[in-house]
Amino acid sequence: MSPLVKVENLSKFFESSGEIFQVFDQVNFTLEAQSSTALIGESGSGKTTLIHVLAGLEPPNSGMVIIDGIKIWNSKESMRAIFRLEKMAIIFQQYNLIPSLNVLSNITLQARLINALDEAFQYELISLLGLEKLLMKYPEEISGGQQQRVAIARAILAKPKILLADEPTGNLDNENTRKVLEAFEILSARYKTTILVATHSKSVAKKLDTKLQIESGKATKTVIR
Amino acid sequence: MKTFSISTISILKHWHRKPLQLFFALIGLSLATALWSSIQLLNSQAKNSYETAVDFLTASETEIILPLRSTSISIEVFGELRRAGWPVTPILEGKIPGQRPVTIIGIDPFTMSESRGLINKLSDEENPFQEFVLNNNFGFASEETKAYLETLSLELDISVSAQLSANIVITDISLAEKILGEQGKISRFELTAPPLKNWDFLEELDLRLVESNSLGDLEQLTKSFHLNLSAFGLLGFVVGLFIVHSTLSLAFEQRKATYMTFRSIGVPIWTVYTSALSEIVVLALMGGIIGVFLGHWLAFILFPNVASTFNNIYGINLGDQLVLSVTEVFLALLMPLLGTLLISMNFLLKLYRIAPHKLGSVVFLSKIYNNKNKIKLGSSIILISLIIILANSPLGLIKSFFIIGMTILTASILLPLVLSKILSLLASSVTIRMPLSHWFVADSAHQVNRIALSLNALMLAVAVTIGVDNMVKSFKDTFDVWLEKRLITDIYVRALDQNVAAQLIKNLRNEPMVKNIYPIVSSKSRFQNQPIDIVGFLPAEIYSKNWPLVESSEVTWERVRSGEGVLANEQFCYRHNLNVGDLIKLDSGLNSNLKIPFRIAGVYADYGNSLGQIMVKIDSYHHHFSRIPPTNFALEVPSNSFAKISDILTRNYGLVQSEIIDQSTIKELSTKIFDRTFAITSSLSDAMIIIATLTILISLITLSEIRVTNLAPLWVLGITRLTLLKLELSQFILMILFTLLFAIPTGLLICHFLTSYLNIAAFGWKLPVQYYPEIWIKTLIIASTTSILAIIFPTVLLFKNSASLMIRRYKNDA
């Protein structure tokens, strides 16, 4: 398999109160197409920042990110947005649901925006993630775990080329975590999506193909299965 | 105490971190205070000047004594009255011969009560009273009048008084006698204490006791003017508070977690409460102090317009400087303090209800909005019912203001309610298959609640501007037509005395250029204890064809010509609830025990006059009210003959130019006075729109942080920031346009209540409402242009900063 994501010499630091905090330094790795990778590391190790950099949301200080042959940080901001819309889906820790839209509209939003809504898959996902009874509710009316499942459904339904997920199961019980992982497997197998999941959960990490460990600003990749 | 300091400092630190919010809160408070305090300052300055003028012109009582059958009273009568115990002081008033109509008022400082204090008020010089008494040639006049008098070779030492209007001179009565050449004559007596009951004694002396019209007129007119200004000031204050509300509500939401944490770690609720209250007081006082200074400056800017209005309409000189007293500063500071506490009640109540264990729990905003919507709808229905009930009950000035206030309140409640309902309906009709349109409409419905106050500020400013401008334009057009009909004759002449008048009539009848002469004579009388003017006139064809009647019958002029009927002005009929055909009994001017019955034959419009007025055939007038022959005449002459007639009158009869006025000059003067009267209203309307626009600008900048949170999910999904910018702008433009459209019917409703209720209650005349779409369009164009300019800045700012703000937002959340 050829790499879908190629990260070269990626560095990111923050400046706070005159001090420089190095998040990662000269990181290099690749993510193969259709692969699933667990991004692991301690809290504050830079997992979320790396996902933001890969998503084209937060610029690196140096280095290069190439996704599907496109150097995303060399593109204009609007091009990055279009790339994100058409090729990527992101699951955030804070879910980022649209408060003014109900659950159903939130789930179908990205897929509809790129005219790629697969209604059969939509019902399958809603059923799999147990969201049938919540479709007409608004985000503020459902629990954190339910919101997280809605955010996951939205990302998966867009059938992206690459899925970036930041602690997608952090608020879920074992049963719901299992269902989410099943949905990831469907996405990967059926739609050949490359998946990168930042997680603290060993059980989640075990279910994925490779492991990308961030430690002391460096990344180490190991094959799990 | 230590807990209190720690909690207060922690709460106040928010403003250190958010200096822009602090700036906006202070701007809102200071603008609100500035508008209110400037209006109050102008009002109090006007009231002080007006009171001084009234004190001088009417002494302490509201009644005066006039001659019954002649134009003046002899000095001997004064002695007889004093000996009989009547508390009177003599006044001699007359015009100084010359090019300008300067009135000299001669007073007797020894019998006039409080004359020392009143005279001392007229001048800043040291002890002017002493100079007034000791210097035989001393007098007071405005600077402009003094300059004119100096050209007349009179023996006068004039001291400049800023309190006096142009063309008025106050002197000792003996000096006035000398200048007017009326030795031993008195024009009227002012009462310095309540009158005695022996009225028969007055009749024996050929005198009559009448209500002084100056006090009543001035009081009623200025009261309405002050109320009008105060209403504008209050509205401006409320609009300014909207800015403060949006800033404080955001600051509260941002510090909710802080309050909850304090509670959860055991800080007593009352300590947190006192800290929050202290913060509100400090902010209100800071904004208030800036506002008082700004208000003083604003009053200084508006002062010339107000002074000119007072001078033109009420003949009162407001002086040339504004004085800010300590009491006024204190009162001006009380308003922002009370206003801020009032708008903070909502947060203070929420603060009291914050339960520490609910920290981080989900808040069902839609449920809160739904519940609030039900309350709002219920309140609107109650308010509308109250407006309908009040509008159908007897009129009153305060009640009319109350109706207008309730209309504004109802419109403010209904605007966000109707807008969000329309958007919700639209959202349900826009198919989910158009995700961005669907989001656009759904998000707009949510957005309405966030910027409801700013939209309301804009709606109020525009509605009030449309309402007032439409009313003023209706009034102006009606006034022009009325003036045209009312001033039908070409020249108006006032003869110096009865002898000149008699000679004038005799000779002018033979003058080929004069087609007709219409005598006009008037006197004061009373009807149901209220002062009225009785005017004697010749009901010739020229009147029956042109006189501006608002109510009449087929026999109106027949009745007037027969002497059985009279014409009454609108304000008289409104005050006494009279209509055409009603019978009234008027006091005879010649016999105080006699009442003369007349039937109201017609009702005419009489704008600008606060007194009731009755017009009666001149023969009936002389028969029942006064035998004094007329000295005023209206002449019908060929066009362009004014100069020739004027020349004849000045040459042959010694009349001065100011006593011969042509129709066009009066029309021009009346129109000028009209325009000046409403100049201040127009300035205040403009100020309101500017403040409303500022409210939008500030609330959008304040809300931009919250807005980022709403837009961020779309941005991370891949919607470009340019698309978001377009959506955001379209959303605000949509809401602003709806708000402006909503303001039109609200403004017209305000106009309706102003013309059909407030004007009748305040002035006694009802105006026909006309509609001027060009005024609405002009106001809408100004308001939409300024509002759109106001939204461009925060939206572009949001667009420029959105990337970093959105990332920061994630970091804060992570």
PDB file of C-alpha atoms in Angstrom, chain B residues 327-542:
ATOM      1  CA  THR B 327     -27.892  68.401  42.627  1.00  0.00           C
ATOM      2  CA  GLU B 328     -28.132  67.914  38.881  1.00  0.00           C
ATOM      3  CA  VAL B 329     -24.849  65.964  38.836  1.00  0.00           C
ATOM      4  CA  PHE B 330     -26.116  63.792  41.688  1.00  0.00           C
ATOM      5  CA  LEU B 331     -29.441  63.151  39.944  1.00  0.00           C
ATOM      6  CA  ALA B 332     -27.676  62.478  36.655  1.00  0.00           C
ATOM      7  CA  LEU B 333     -25.517  59.838  38.385  1.00  0.00           C
ATOM      8  CA  LEU B 334     -28.544  58.235  39.970  1.00  0.00           C
ATOM      9  CA  MET B 335     -30.013  57.351  36.579  1.00  0.00           C
ATOM     10  CA  PRO B 336     -27.135  55.120  35.309  1.00  0.00           C
ATOM     11  CA  LEU B 337     -26.909  53.559  38.753  1.00  0.00           C
ATOM     12  CA  LEU B 338     -30.589  52.650  38.827  1.00  0.00           C
ATOM     13  CA  GLY B 339     -30.575  51.731  35.134  1.00  0.00           C
ATOM     14  CA  THR B 340     -27.577  49.401  35.495  1.00  0.00           C
ATOM     15  CA  LEU B 341     -29.071  47.777  38.585  1.00  0.00           C
ATOM     16  CA  LEU B 342     -32.314  47.277  36.695  1.00  0.00           C
ATOM     17  CA  ILE B 343     -30.698  45.614  33.690  1.00  0.00           C
ATOM     18  CA  SER B 344     -28.492  43.553  36.016  1.00  0.00           C
ATOM     19  CA  MET B 345     -31.469  42.159  37.918  1.00  0.00           C
ATOM     20  CA  ASN B 346     -31.617  39.268  35.497  1.00  0.00           C
ATOM     21  CA  PHE B 347     -27.959  38.293  36.154  1.00  0.00           C
ATOM     22  CA  LEU B 348     -28.246  38.931  39.875  1.00  0.00           C
ATOM     23  CA  LEU B 349     -31.255  36.649  40.002  1.00  0.00           C
ATOM     24  CA  LYS B 350     -29.398  34.000  38.010  1.00  0.00           C
ATOM     25  CA  LEU B 351     -26.429  34.398  40.327  1.00  0.00           C
ATOM     26  CA  TYR B 352     -28.641  33.765  43.315  1.00  0.00           C
ATOM     27  CA  ARG B 353     -30.005  30.647  41.697  1.00  0.00           C
ATOM     28  CA  ILE B 354     -26.647  29.200  40.609  1.00  0.00           C
ATOM     29  CA  ALA B 355     -26.319  25.776  42.133  1.00  0.00           C
ATOM     30  CA  PRO B 356     -22.680  24.727  42.584  1.00  0.00           C
ATOM     31  CA  HIS B 357     -23.434  21.069  41.948  1.00  0.00           C
ATOM     32  CA  LYS B 358     -24.733  21.928  38.470  1.00  0.00           C
ATOM     33  CA  LEU B 359     -21.334  23.136  37.365  1.00  0.00           C
ATOM     34  CA  GLY B 360     -20.913  21.947  33.805  1.00  0.00           C
ATOM     35  CA  SER B 361     -24.413  20.584  33.473  1.00  0.00           C
ATOM     36  CA  VAL B 362     -26.255  20.943  30.216  1.00  0.00           C
ATOM     37  CA  VAL B 363     -28.452  24.024  29.815  1.00  0.00           C
ATOM     38  CA  PHE B 364     -31.471  23.560  27.598  1.00  0.00           C
ATOM     39  CA  LEU B 365     -31.428  26.907  25.852  1.00  0.00           C
ATOM     40  CA  SER B 366     -34.254  26.042  23.488  1.00  0.00           C
ATOM     41  CA  LYS B 367     -36.481  25.202  26.446  1.00  0.00           C
ATOM     42  CA  ILE B 368     -35.551  28.469  28.169  1.00  0.00           C
ATOM     43  CA  TYR B 369     -36.305  30.395  24.972  1.00  0.00           C
ATOM     44  CA  ASN B 370     -39.603  28.548  24.492  1.00  0.00           C
ATOM     45  CA  ASN B 371     -40.688  29.308  28.045  1.00  0.00           C
ATOM     46  CA  LYS B 372     -39.640  32.943  27.660  1.00  0.00           C
ATOM     47  CA  ASN B 373     -41.477  33.149  24.341  1.00  0.00           C
ATOM     48  CA  LYS B 374     -44.688  32.056  26.015  1.00  0.00           C
ATOM     49  CA  ILE B 375     -44.258  34.745  28.694  1.00  0.00           C
ATOM     50  CA  LYS B 376     -43.450  37.328  26.021  1.00  0.00           C
ATOM     51  CA  LEU B 377     -46.493  36.414  23.965  1.00  0.00           C
ATOM     52  CA  GLY B 378     -48.700  36.589  27.057  1.00  0.00           C
ATOM     53  CA  SER B 379     -47.242  40.008  28.019  1.00  0.00           C
ATOM     54  CA  SER B 380     -47.769  41.338  24.492  1.00  0.00           C
ATOM     55  CA  ILE B 381     -51.425  40.270  24.517  1.00  0.00           C
ATOM     56  CA  ILE B 382     -51.956  41.971  27.895  1.00  0.00           C
ATOM     57  CA  LEU B 383     -50.182  45.137  26.706  1.00  0.00           C
ATOM     58  CA  ILE B 384     -52.166  45.291  23.452  1.00  0.00           C
ATOM     59  CA  SER B 385     -55.413  44.872  25.415  1.00  0.00           C
ATOM     60  CA  LEU B 386     -54.350  47.678  27.766  1.00  0.00           C
ATOM     61  CA  ILE B 387     -53.497  49.950  24.828  1.00  0.00           C
ATOM     62  CA  ILE B 388     -56.925  49.305  23.278  1.00  0.00           C
ATOM     63  CA  ILE B 389     -58.699  49.985  26.594  1.00  0.00           C
ATOM     64  CA  LEU B 390     -56.698  53.173  27.264  1.00  0.00           C
ATOM     65  CA  ALA B 391     -57.095  54.404  23.682  1.00  0.00           C
ATOM     66  CA  ASN B 392     -60.866  54.170  24.061  1.00  0.00           C
ATOM     67  CA  SER B 393     -61.049  55.977  27.401  1.00  0.00           C
ATOM     68  CA  PRO B 394     -60.964  59.767  28.043  1.00  0.00           C
ATOM     69  CA  LEU B 395     -57.787  61.517  26.919  1.00  0.00           C
ATOM     70  CA  GLY B 396     -54.977  62.830  29.111  1.00  0.00           C
ATOM     71  CA  LEU B 397     -51.382  63.936  28.610  1.00  0.00           C
ATOM     72  CA  ILE B 398     -49.774  61.356  30.888  1.00  0.00           C
ATOM     73  CA  LYS B 399     -52.088  58.667  29.560  1.00  0.00           C
ATOM     74  CA  SER B 400     -51.088  59.516  25.984  1.00  0.00           C
ATOM     75  CA  PHE B 401     -47.398  59.147  26.878  1.00  0.00           C
ATOM     76  CA  PHE B 402     -48.284  55.898  28.601  1.00  0.00           C
ATOM     77  CA  ILE B 403     -49.997  54.580  25.453  1.00  0.00           C
ATOM     78  CA  ILE B 404     -46.962  55.482  23.329  1.00  0.00           C
ATOM     79  CA  GLY B 405     -44.622  53.904  25.904  1.00  0.00           C
ATOM     80  CA  MET B 406     -46.663  50.703  25.929  1.00  0.00           C
ATOM     81  CA  THR B 407     -46.727  50.623  22.118  1.00  0.00           C
ATOM     82  CA  ILE B 408     -42.932  50.843  22.071  1.00  0.00           C
ATOM     83  CA  LEU B 409     -42.640  48.149  24.747  1.00  0.00           C
ATOM     84  CA  THR B 410     -45.029  45.820  22.926  1.00  0.00           C
ATOM     85  CA  ALA B 411     -43.152  46.307  19.653  1.00  0.00           C
ATOM     86  CA  SER B 412     -39.861  45.516  21.456  1.00  0.00           C
ATOM     87  CA  ILE B 413     -41.284  42.291  22.842  1.00  0.00           C
ATOM     88  CA  LEU B 414     -42.891  41.293  19.566  1.00  0.00           C
ATOM     89  CA  LEU B 415     -39.939  41.989  17.242  1.00  0.00           C
ATOM     90  CA  PRO B 416     -37.679  39.070  18.303  1.00  0.00           C
ATOM     91  CA  LEU B 417     -40.712  36.868  18.808  1.00  0.00           C
ATOM     92  CA  VAL B 418     -42.090  37.426  15.305  1.00  0.00           C
ATOM     93  CA  LEU B 419     -38.658  37.308  13.685  1.00  0.00           C
ATOM     94  CA  SER B 420     -37.662  34.019  15.316  1.00  0.00           C
ATOM     95  CA  LYS B 421     -41.080  32.525  14.551  1.00  0.00           C
ATOM     96  CA  ILE B 422     -40.806  33.473  10.870  1.00  0.00           C
ATOM     97  CA  LEU B 423     -37.272  32.079  10.708  1.00  0.00           C
ATOM     98  CA  SER B 424     -38.324  28.872  12.480  1.00  0.00           C
ATOM     99  CA  LEU B 425     -41.167  28.430   9.991  1.00  0.00           C
ATOM    100  CA  LEU B 426     -38.750  29.140   7.181  1.00  0.00           C
ATOM    101  CA  ALA B 427     -36.270  26.648   8.646  1.00  0.00           C
ATOM    102  CA  SER B 428     -38.889  23.921   8.647  1.00  0.00           C
ATOM    103  CA  SER B 429     -39.746  24.690   5.041  1.00  0.00           C
ATOM    104  CA  VAL B 430     -36.164  24.846   3.756  1.00  0.00           C
ATOM    105  CA  THR B 431     -35.271  21.333   2.825  1.00  0.00           C
ATOM    106  CA  ILE B 432     -32.530  19.556   4.690  1.00  0.00           C
ATOM    107  CA  ARG B 433     -31.165  18.708   1.240  1.00  0.00           C
ATOM    108  CA  MET B 434     -29.829  22.280   1.048  1.00  0.00           C
ATOM    109  CA  PRO B 435     -27.606  22.014   4.118  1.00  0.00           C
ATOM    110  CA  LEU B 436     -26.080  25.498   4.091  1.00  0.00           C
ATOM    111  CA  SER B 437     -29.427  27.238   3.487  1.00  0.00           C
ATOM    112  CA  HIS B 438     -30.950  25.035   6.139  1.00  0.00           C
ATOM    113  CA  TRP B 439     -28.182  25.969   8.579  1.00  0.00           C
ATOM    114  CA  PHE B 440     -28.461  29.634   7.587  1.00  0.00           C
ATOM    115  CA  VAL B 441     -32.131  29.904   8.456  1.00  0.00           C
ATOM    116  CA  ALA B 442     -31.926  27.697  11.567  1.00  0.00           C
ATOM    117  CA  ASP B 443     -28.919  29.581  12.902  1.00  0.00           C
ATOM    118  CA  SER B 444     -30.549  32.951  12.165  1.00  0.00           C
ATOM    119  CA  ALA B 445     -33.508  31.914  14.329  1.00  0.00           C
ATOM    120  CA  HIS B 446     -31.064  31.222  17.201  1.00  0.00           C
ATOM    121  CA  GLN B 447     -29.090  34.372  16.479  1.00  0.00           C
ATOM    122  CA  VAL B 448     -32.201  36.533  16.944  1.00  0.00           C
ATOM    123  CA  ASN B 449     -32.220  35.848  20.683  1.00  0.00           C
ATOM    124  CA  ARG B 450     -28.571  36.864  20.976  1.00  0.00           C
ATOM    125  CA  ILE B 451     -28.890  40.204  19.258  1.00  0.00           C
ATOM    126  CA  ALA B 452     -32.522  40.903  20.123  1.00  0.00           C
ATOM    127  CA  LEU B 453     -31.615  43.948  22.210  1.00  0.00           C
ATOM    128  CA  SER B 454     -29.544  45.545  19.461  1.00  0.00           C
ATOM    129  CA  LEU B 455     -32.275  44.893  16.919  1.00  0.00           C
ATOM    130  CA  ASN B 456     -34.754  46.431  19.329  1.00  0.00           C
ATOM    131  CA  ALA B 457     -32.564  49.498  19.772  1.00  0.00           C
ATOM    132  CA  LEU B 458     -32.501  49.941  15.997  1.00  0.00           C
ATOM    133  CA  MET B 459     -36.225  49.283  15.657  1.00  0.00           C
ATOM    134  CA  LEU B 460     -37.053  51.804  18.408  1.00  0.00           C
ATOM    135  CA  ALA B 461     -34.826  54.514  16.979  1.00  0.00           C
ATOM    136  CA  VAL B 462     -36.185  54.053  13.466  1.00  0.00           C
ATOM    137  CA  ALA B 463     -39.823  53.690  14.589  1.00  0.00           C
ATOM    138  CA  VAL B 464     -39.635  56.832  16.720  1.00  0.00           C
ATOM    139  CA  THR B 465     -37.919  58.726  13.894  1.00  0.00           C
ATOM    140  CA  ILE B 466     -40.522  57.597  11.366  1.00  0.00           C
ATOM    141  CA  GLY B 467     -43.353  58.342  13.807  1.00  0.00           C
ATOM    142  CA  VAL B 468     -42.104  61.777  14.768  1.00  0.00           C
ATOM    143  CA  ASP B 469     -40.988  62.772  11.247  1.00  0.00           C
ATOM    144  CA  ASN B 470     -44.280  61.623   9.743  1.00  0.00           C
ATOM    145  CA  MET B 471     -46.149  63.580  12.406  1.00  0.00           C
ATOM    146  CA  VAL B 472     -44.037  66.691  11.889  1.00  0.00           C
ATOM    147  CA  LYS B 473     -44.437  66.512   8.095  1.00  0.00           C
ATOM    148  CA  SER B 474     -48.218  65.944   8.459  1.00  0.00           C
ATOM    149  CA  PHE B 475     -48.296  68.901  10.793  1.00  0.00           C
ATOM    150  CA  LYS B 476     -46.182  71.019   8.466  1.00  0.00           C
ATOM    151  CA  ASP B 477     -48.372  70.330   5.435  1.00  0.00           C
ATOM    152  CA  THR B 478     -51.556  70.892   7.447  1.00  0.00           C
ATOM    153  CA  PHE B 479     -50.008  74.010   8.950  1.00  0.00           C
ATOM    154  CA  ASP B 480     -49.092  75.415   5.514  1.00  0.00           C
ATOM    155  CA  VAL B 481     -52.618  74.872   4.169  1.00  0.00           C
ATOM    156  CA  TRP B 482     -54.063  76.268   7.397  1.00  0.00           C
ATOM    157  CA  LEU B 483     -51.807  79.332   7.217  1.00  0.00           C
ATOM    158  CA  GLU B 484     -52.858  79.898   3.643  1.00  0.00           C
ATOM    159  CA  LYS B 485     -56.540  79.832   4.608  1.00  0.00           C
ATOM    160  CA  ARG B 486     -56.132  81.661   7.871  1.00  0.00           C
ATOM    161  CA  LEU B 487     -54.120  84.586   6.506  1.00  0.00           C
ATOM    162  CA  ILE B 488     -56.493  85.436   3.733  1.00  0.00           C
ATOM    163  CA  THR B 489     -56.284  89.202   3.815  1.00  0.00           C
ATOM    164  CA  ASP B 490     -53.255  90.974   2.437  1.00  0.00           C
ATOM    165  CA  ILE B 491     -52.206  93.462   5.117  1.00  0.00           C
ATOM    166  CA  TYR B 492     -52.585  93.535   8.887  1.00  0.00           C
ATOM    167  CA  VAL B 493     -52.523  96.920  10.597  1.00  0.00           C
ATOM    168  CA  ARG B 494     -52.377  97.855  14.269  1.00  0.00           C
ATOM    169  CA  ALA B 495     -53.238 101.454  15.078  1.00  0.00           C
ATOM    170  CA  LEU B 496     -51.504 103.155  17.994  1.00  0.00           C
ATOM    171  CA  ASP B 497     -54.751 104.180  19.689  1.00  0.00           C
ATOM    172  CA  GLN B 498     -58.477 104.442  19.180  1.00  0.00           C
ATOM    173  CA  ASN B 499     -58.339 107.938  17.680  1.00  0.00           C
ATOM    174  CA  VAL B 500     -55.857 106.878  15.016  1.00  0.00           C
ATOM    175  CA  ALA B 501     -57.939 103.742  14.393  1.00  0.00           C
ATOM    176  CA  ALA B 502     -61.134 105.730  13.857  1.00  0.00           C
ATOM    177  CA  GLN B 503     -59.410 108.138  11.497  1.00  0.00           C
ATOM    178  CA  LEU B 504     -57.783 105.270   9.674  1.00  0.00           C
ATOM    179  CA  ILE B 505     -61.096 103.507   9.010  1.00  0.00           C
ATOM    180  CA  LYS B 506     -62.751 106.667   7.849  1.00  0.00           C
ATOM    181  CA  ASN B 507     -59.987 107.569   5.391  1.00  0.00           C
ATOM    182  CA  LEU B 508     -59.108 104.120   4.161  1.00  0.00           C
ATOM    183  CA  ARG B 509     -62.708 103.588   3.064  1.00  0.00           C
ATOM    184  CA  ASN B 510     -62.098 106.304   0.506  1.00  0.00           C
ATOM    185  CA  GLU B 511     -58.737 104.947  -0.518  1.00  0.00           C
ATOM    186  CA  PRO B 512     -59.202 103.348  -3.997  1.00  0.00           C
ATOM    187  CA  MET B 513     -56.469 100.737  -3.397  1.00  0.00           C
ATOM    188  CA  VAL B 514     -58.212  99.340  -0.316  1.00  0.00           C
ATOM    189  CA  LYS B 515     -60.956  96.936  -1.403  1.00  0.00           C
ATOM    190  CA  ASN B 516     -62.189  96.033   2.093  1.00  0.00           C
ATOM    191  CA  ILE B 517     -61.378  96.671   5.736  1.00  0.00           C
ATOM    192  CA  TYR B 518     -62.014  93.957   8.320  1.00  0.00           C
ATOM    193  CA  PRO B 519     -61.780  95.119  11.933  1.00  0.00           C
ATOM    194  CA  ILE B 520     -60.495  92.656  14.546  1.00  0.00           C
ATOM    195  CA  VAL B 521     -60.912  93.187  18.259  1.00  0.00           C
ATOM    196  CA  SER B 522     -60.362  90.873  21.183  1.00  0.00           C
ATOM    197  CA  SER B 523     -60.629  90.639  24.947  1.00  0.00           C
ATOM    198  CA  LYS B 524     -60.118  88.114  27.699  1.00  0.00           C
ATOM    199  CA  SER B 525     -62.988  86.278  29.317  1.00  0.00           C
ATOM    200  CA  ARG B 526     -63.634  83.063  31.200  1.00  0.00           C
ATOM    201  CA  PHE B 527     -65.589  79.943  30.424  1.00  0.00           C
ATOM    202  CA  GLN B 528     -66.142  77.372  33.176  1.00  0.00           C
ATOM    203  CA  ASN B 529     -63.354  78.981  35.168  1.00  0.00           C
ATOM    204  CA  GLN B 530     -60.867  78.794  32.313  1.00  0.00           C
ATOM    205  CA  PRO B 531     -59.497  81.826  30.474  1.00  0.00           C
ATOM    206  CA  ILE B 532     -60.553  82.294  26.860  1.00  0.00           C
ATOM    207  CA  ASP B 533     -60.107  84.882  24.143  1.00  0.00           C
ATOM    208  CA  ILE B 534     -63.203  86.476  22.645  1.00  0.00           C
ATOM    209  CA  VAL B 535     -62.531  87.810  19.172  1.00  0.00           C
ATOM    210  CA  GLY B 536     -64.884  90.162  17.415  1.00  0.00           C
ATOM    211  CA  PHE B 537     -64.752  90.019  13.603  1.00  0.00           C
ATOM    212  CA  LEU B 538     -66.763  90.830  10.532  1.00  0.00           C
ATOM    213  CA  PRO B 539     -68.114  87.528   9.126  1.00  0.00           C
ATOM    214  CA  ALA B 540     -67.683  88.638   5.528  1.00  0.00           C
ATOM    215  CA  GLU B 541     -67.597  86.386   2.485  1.00  0.00           C
ATOM    216  CA  ILE B 542     -63.828  86.263   2.496  1.00  0.00           C
TER     217      ILE B 542
END
